């Protein structure tokens, strides 16, 4: 009812604007541009800015008179600009009008002291197309986007440098930008933003509305807490849909926009107690406190813990710069914390805050748990496909006009994105040359071919590890990025990791690979089933090499931190016991004993405490390792039985793989020699 009341009150107050609009001009790129500016009476310093773009063959006056934006500005007290396009249209492929928008923002900041962190862009028809264009080009200047009845007609890709909130408004009866083109555009932004792929549907919208014509589709919980929304109007055509019987586009647009902000106007969490990732927490209730960098208003804040899709609402109270969340009695398990709608001193709303907690004490083991589910032997493919597409994999390059270059499983010696093989002994020995080349996008996927090459996951948490290196200096200097995506065979995205960086430079030589970036990506699988994993890139001829892909079940937080600590403590004790009496007074042995005594009885719920203790023990182990009383003579009990390597998750790994941290040597007499700390 609160939302419905907001709509009715806003509608009742949308009388004609009381202040006068002014026409202003500025020169951008040597061209004089004009805009209609509306500043309501009593607009405060630091107000928000809304830029509203007209459609093709329209102008600023048309957009003003056919929308309710000025009346909304009167109520909400923000600065409103209706820019005018050249030849009554917008540059939706280049930077001409993008630069115009940036110049408007700077001018409004100088003349009206608007908040640069609360700038919003909306547009109708071609203005909506331009809104999407700006979402890709200048997401660092605009906090949220509301395109109306317009979407990209060509490349619908989502390439923004940050996750961006988008609410699209469209009528199902639109015969200019037909409604069927909306969802393909939104799907790309849902993927780029890492939003839930299962929508929340409010129908009718708002709840309780007697008119059944409006629906709100919400894909939430994206990266940085962003959302993608679709406000759908049944049978409405190609217009602004400022119809109070349905909803008012301008009111809904503002209610969405105002939730997002950039920069210092939005409160940021300075400290969380207990810290993010804490475990072994009590089941009988507790408080969680968040401290911010400014005083906050939590009167409209929402906080909940969620386990297996079931939310638990938390009590919220605020005082000064602190928010306190009251946690009720819970069942054992891992919970995701979400906090939203916390306002700062300037009405900026913080990004949705997320953390994870595990309630109930978890026992950990002497051996780190590790269950590998995918480790393709790509070297074995060299004799079959050469520089081609390995068995079970699929590659497709696409252009924005729909042209495709497809290479299927087992295609031998192909051009473009393909397998490459290198000298053995480097960070990895073979990998995918990932480049769109003269296409706009390339994708390399495993799991498409079911059942013969299916990739099956049970519901749960997994970790994917691999390495990447730049192919040449141009790719390195361009800092090109690539994406890694996990989705069901039916197309639902389970996890997406956009804009992954690399390091090193192959210099286009097929030598030994070194200096690569080690990636470790955790993701959740929502349901048992067959899935695909995909590497993708949109950077044309720039290229990276990705290799050494492994996917395994992820450790629990307690195993990762408490378990790793306890295993390291046991290894430190074993090392100390192996040191001969004559060396026990050596400073390195003394330091090892002191570290063991300091941490022997450590009990905590904080990952950082266990991390610090583990690091201190490893340092002492590394220094004292040379004192171990073991002589390797090549025969008998002192023969080396095994050499094991472990990565940062405590999983056994190949000695040359990226991310190896620990080397452990076992001898025939049962002694485990010192754990040697390796470089990451």
PDB file of C-alpha atoms in Angstrom, residues 72-201:
ATOM      1  CA  UNK A  72       7.808  15.450 -10.767  1.00  0.00           C
ATOM      2  CA  UNK A  73      10.811  17.793 -10.514  1.00  0.00           C
ATOM      3  CA  UNK A  74       8.598  20.320  -8.708  1.00  0.00           C
ATOM      4  CA  UNK A  75       7.735  17.737  -6.068  1.00  0.00           C
ATOM      5  CA  UNK A  76      11.129  16.043  -5.744  1.00  0.00           C
ATOM      6  CA  UNK A  77      13.225  19.219  -6.224  1.00  0.00           C
ATOM      7  CA  UNK A  78      15.713  18.087  -8.851  1.00  0.00           C
ATOM      8  CA  UNK A  79      17.169  19.945 -11.845  1.00  0.00           C
ATOM      9  CA  UNK A  80      15.668  18.849 -15.172  1.00  0.00           C
ATOM     10  CA  UNK A  81      17.211  19.209 -18.641  1.00  0.00           C
ATOM     11  CA  UNK A  82      15.583  18.462 -22.002  1.00  0.00           C
ATOM     12  CA  UNK A  83      18.495  18.440 -24.489  1.00  0.00           C
ATOM     13  CA  UNK A  84      17.838  18.911 -28.186  1.00  0.00           C
ATOM     14  CA  UNK A  85      19.370  16.595 -30.755  1.00  0.00           C
ATOM     15  CA  UNK A  86      20.935  17.674 -34.053  1.00  0.00           C
ATOM     16  CA  UNK A  87      18.429  17.303 -36.904  1.00  0.00           C
ATOM     17  CA  UNK A  88      15.898  16.151 -34.273  1.00  0.00           C
ATOM     18  CA  UNK A  89      17.801  12.894 -33.670  1.00  0.00           C
ATOM     19  CA  UNK A  90      20.651  11.358 -31.679  1.00  0.00           C
ATOM     20  CA  UNK A  91      24.061   9.886 -32.427  1.00  0.00           C
ATOM     21  CA  UNK A  92      23.539   6.320 -31.176  1.00  0.00           C
ATOM     22  CA  UNK A  93      26.817   4.946 -32.520  1.00  0.00           C
ATOM     23  CA  UNK A  94      29.487   7.519 -31.737  1.00  0.00           C
ATOM     24  CA  UNK A  95      30.489  10.094 -29.124  1.00  0.00           C
ATOM     25  CA  UNK A  96      28.987  13.320 -30.499  1.00  0.00           C
ATOM     26  CA  UNK A  97      25.951  13.337 -28.221  1.00  0.00           C
ATOM     27  CA  UNK A  98      27.649  11.402 -25.446  1.00  0.00           C
ATOM     28  CA  UNK A  99      30.008  14.378 -25.171  1.00  0.00           C
ATOM     29  CA  UNK A 100      26.948  16.678 -25.201  1.00  0.00           C
ATOM     30  CA  UNK A 101      25.508  14.858 -22.174  1.00  0.00           C
ATOM     31  CA  UNK A 102      28.836  15.108 -20.322  1.00  0.00           C
ATOM     32  CA  UNK A 103      28.987  18.828 -21.069  1.00  0.00           C
ATOM     33  CA  UNK A 104      25.434  19.268 -19.724  1.00  0.00           C
ATOM     34  CA  UNK A 105      26.398  17.538 -16.480  1.00  0.00           C
ATOM     35  CA  UNK A 106      29.439  19.796 -16.046  1.00  0.00           C
ATOM     36  CA  UNK A 107      27.430  22.941 -16.867  1.00  0.00           C
ATOM     37  CA  UNK A 108      24.653  22.056 -14.404  1.00  0.00           C
ATOM     38  CA  UNK A 109      27.206  21.335 -11.694  1.00  0.00           C
ATOM     39  CA  UNK A 110      28.847  24.722 -12.266  1.00  0.00           C
ATOM     40  CA  UNK A 111      25.635  26.751 -12.525  1.00  0.00           C
ATOM     41  CA  UNK A 112      23.280  24.924 -10.141  1.00  0.00           C
ATOM     42  CA  UNK A 113      25.637  22.871  -7.947  1.00  0.00           C
ATOM     43  CA  UNK A 114      23.914  19.606  -8.820  1.00  0.00           C
ATOM     44  CA  UNK A 115      25.272  16.409  -7.299  1.00  0.00           C
ATOM     45  CA  UNK A 116      27.560  14.684  -9.819  1.00  0.00           C
ATOM     46  CA  UNK A 117      26.773  11.442  -8.023  1.00  0.00           C
ATOM     47  CA  UNK A 118      23.030  11.696  -8.672  1.00  0.00           C
ATOM     48  CA  UNK A 119      22.708  12.225 -12.416  1.00  0.00           C
ATOM     49  CA  UNK A 120      20.071  10.177 -14.260  1.00  0.00           C
ATOM     50  CA  UNK A 121      19.280   9.683 -17.945  1.00  0.00           C
ATOM     51  CA  UNK A 122      15.994   8.815 -19.597  1.00  0.00           C
ATOM     52  CA  UNK A 123      14.855   8.947 -23.202  1.00  0.00           C
ATOM     53  CA  UNK A 124      11.872   8.140 -25.390  1.00  0.00           C
ATOM     54  CA  UNK A 125      12.052   6.085 -28.627  1.00  0.00           C
ATOM     55  CA  UNK A 126      15.345   7.077 -30.283  1.00  0.00           C
ATOM     56  CA  UNK A 127      16.111   8.812 -26.992  1.00  0.00           C
ATOM     57  CA  UNK A 128      15.721   5.388 -25.356  1.00  0.00           C
ATOM     58  CA  UNK A 129      18.189   3.931 -27.856  1.00  0.00           C
ATOM     59  CA  UNK A 130      20.570   6.750 -26.961  1.00  0.00           C
ATOM     60  CA  UNK A 131      20.028   6.010 -23.252  1.00  0.00           C
ATOM     61  CA  UNK A 132      21.343   2.462 -23.790  1.00  0.00           C
ATOM     62  CA  UNK A 133      24.253   3.867 -25.791  1.00  0.00           C
ATOM     63  CA  UNK A 134      25.206   6.106 -22.872  1.00  0.00           C
ATOM     64  CA  UNK A 135      24.865   3.194 -20.446  1.00  0.00           C
ATOM     65  CA  UNK A 136      27.690   1.517 -22.359  1.00  0.00           C
ATOM     66  CA  UNK A 137      29.788   4.647 -22.918  1.00  0.00           C
ATOM     67  CA  UNK A 138      29.506   6.780 -19.735  1.00  0.00           C
ATOM     68  CA  UNK A 139      28.293   4.637 -16.819  1.00  0.00           C
ATOM     69  CA  UNK A 140      30.774   6.489 -14.603  1.00  0.00           C
ATOM     70  CA  UNK A 141      28.850   9.754 -15.106  1.00  0.00           C
ATOM     71  CA  UNK A 142      25.258   8.533 -14.738  1.00  0.00           C
ATOM     72  CA  UNK A 143      23.849   6.617 -11.775  1.00  0.00           C
ATOM     73  CA  UNK A 144      20.772   4.994 -13.390  1.00  0.00           C
ATOM     74  CA  UNK A 145      19.057   4.733 -16.778  1.00  0.00           C
ATOM     75  CA  UNK A 146      15.370   4.680 -17.777  1.00  0.00           C
ATOM     76  CA  UNK A 147      14.862   4.016 -21.517  1.00  0.00           C
ATOM     77  CA  UNK A 148      11.259   4.318 -22.725  1.00  0.00           C
ATOM     78  CA  UNK A 149       9.918   2.647 -25.899  1.00  0.00           C
ATOM     79  CA  UNK A 150      13.385   2.382 -27.416  1.00  0.00           C
ATOM     80  CA  UNK A 151      16.217  -0.140 -27.564  1.00  0.00           C
ATOM     81  CA  UNK A 152      19.288  -0.715 -29.791  1.00  0.00           C
ATOM     82  CA  UNK A 153      18.293  -1.847 -33.278  1.00  0.00           C
ATOM     83  CA  UNK A 154      21.723  -3.293 -34.085  1.00  0.00           C
ATOM     84  CA  UNK A 155      24.204  -4.530 -31.512  1.00  0.00           C
ATOM     85  CA  UNK A 156      22.244  -5.042 -28.286  1.00  0.00           C
ATOM     86  CA  UNK A 157      25.373  -5.850 -26.274  1.00  0.00           C
ATOM     87  CA  UNK A 158      25.974  -4.680 -22.711  1.00  0.00           C
ATOM     88  CA  UNK A 159      29.600  -3.557 -22.396  1.00  0.00           C
ATOM     89  CA  UNK A 160      29.529  -1.023 -19.555  1.00  0.00           C
ATOM     90  CA  UNK A 161      32.596  -0.671 -17.353  1.00  0.00           C
ATOM     91  CA  UNK A 162      30.442  -1.130 -14.239  1.00  0.00           C
ATOM     92  CA  UNK A 163      27.102  -2.763 -13.438  1.00  0.00           C
ATOM     93  CA  UNK A 164      24.331  -0.220 -14.115  1.00  0.00           C
ATOM     94  CA  UNK A 165      20.702  -0.043 -12.905  1.00  0.00           C
ATOM     95  CA  UNK A 166      18.207  -0.019 -15.797  1.00  0.00           C
ATOM     96  CA  UNK A 167      14.416   0.257 -15.829  1.00  0.00           C
ATOM     97  CA  UNK A 168      12.931  -0.159 -19.306  1.00  0.00           C
ATOM     98  CA  UNK A 169       9.370   1.062 -20.009  1.00  0.00           C
ATOM     99  CA  UNK A 170       7.446  -0.308 -23.019  1.00  0.00           C
ATOM    100  CA  UNK A 171       3.952  -0.955 -24.342  1.00  0.00           C
ATOM    101  CA  UNK A 172       3.106  -4.353 -25.799  1.00  0.00           C
ATOM    102  CA  UNK A 173       1.231  -2.685 -28.689  1.00  0.00           C
ATOM    103  CA  UNK A 174       4.225  -0.627 -29.856  1.00  0.00           C
ATOM    104  CA  UNK A 175       4.366  -0.834 -33.679  1.00  0.00           C
ATOM    105  CA  UNK A 176       7.554   1.251 -34.073  1.00  0.00           C
ATOM    106  CA  UNK A 177       9.938  -0.410 -31.606  1.00  0.00           C
ATOM    107  CA  UNK A 178       8.053  -3.668 -31.304  1.00  0.00           C
ATOM    108  CA  UNK A 179       7.781  -5.253 -27.868  1.00  0.00           C
ATOM    109  CA  UNK A 180       9.484  -8.499 -28.954  1.00  0.00           C
ATOM    110  CA  UNK A 181      12.801  -6.647 -29.158  1.00  0.00           C
ATOM    111  CA  UNK A 182      12.826  -5.638 -25.509  1.00  0.00           C
ATOM    112  CA  UNK A 183      13.733  -8.922 -23.833  1.00  0.00           C
ATOM    113  CA  UNK A 184      16.829  -9.715 -25.975  1.00  0.00           C
ATOM    114  CA  UNK A 185      18.238  -6.338 -24.963  1.00  0.00           C
ATOM    115  CA  UNK A 186      17.419  -6.806 -21.300  1.00  0.00           C
ATOM    116  CA  UNK A 187      18.877 -10.342 -21.303  1.00  0.00           C
ATOM    117  CA  UNK A 188      22.293  -8.911 -22.181  1.00  0.00           C
ATOM    118  CA  UNK A 189      22.094  -6.405 -19.331  1.00  0.00           C
ATOM    119  CA  UNK A 190      20.840  -9.051 -16.906  1.00  0.00           C
ATOM    120  CA  UNK A 191      23.917 -11.100 -17.793  1.00  0.00           C
ATOM    121  CA  UNK A 192      26.346  -8.174 -17.684  1.00  0.00           C
ATOM    122  CA  UNK A 193      24.953  -6.984 -14.335  1.00  0.00           C
ATOM    123  CA  UNK A 194      25.033 -10.487 -12.830  1.00  0.00           C
ATOM    124  CA  UNK A 195      21.347 -10.268 -11.884  1.00  0.00           C
ATOM    125  CA  UNK A 196      19.073 -13.136 -10.963  1.00  0.00           C
ATOM    126  CA  UNK A 197      17.939 -14.869 -14.124  1.00  0.00           C
ATOM    127  CA  UNK A 198      14.602 -15.789 -12.576  1.00  0.00           C
ATOM    128  CA  UNK A 199      12.430 -12.690 -12.493  1.00  0.00           C
ATOM    129  CA  UNK A 200      10.169 -11.383  -9.771  1.00  0.00           C
ATOM    130  CA  UNK A 201       6.838 -10.456 -11.367  1.00  0.00           C
TER     131      UNK A 201
END
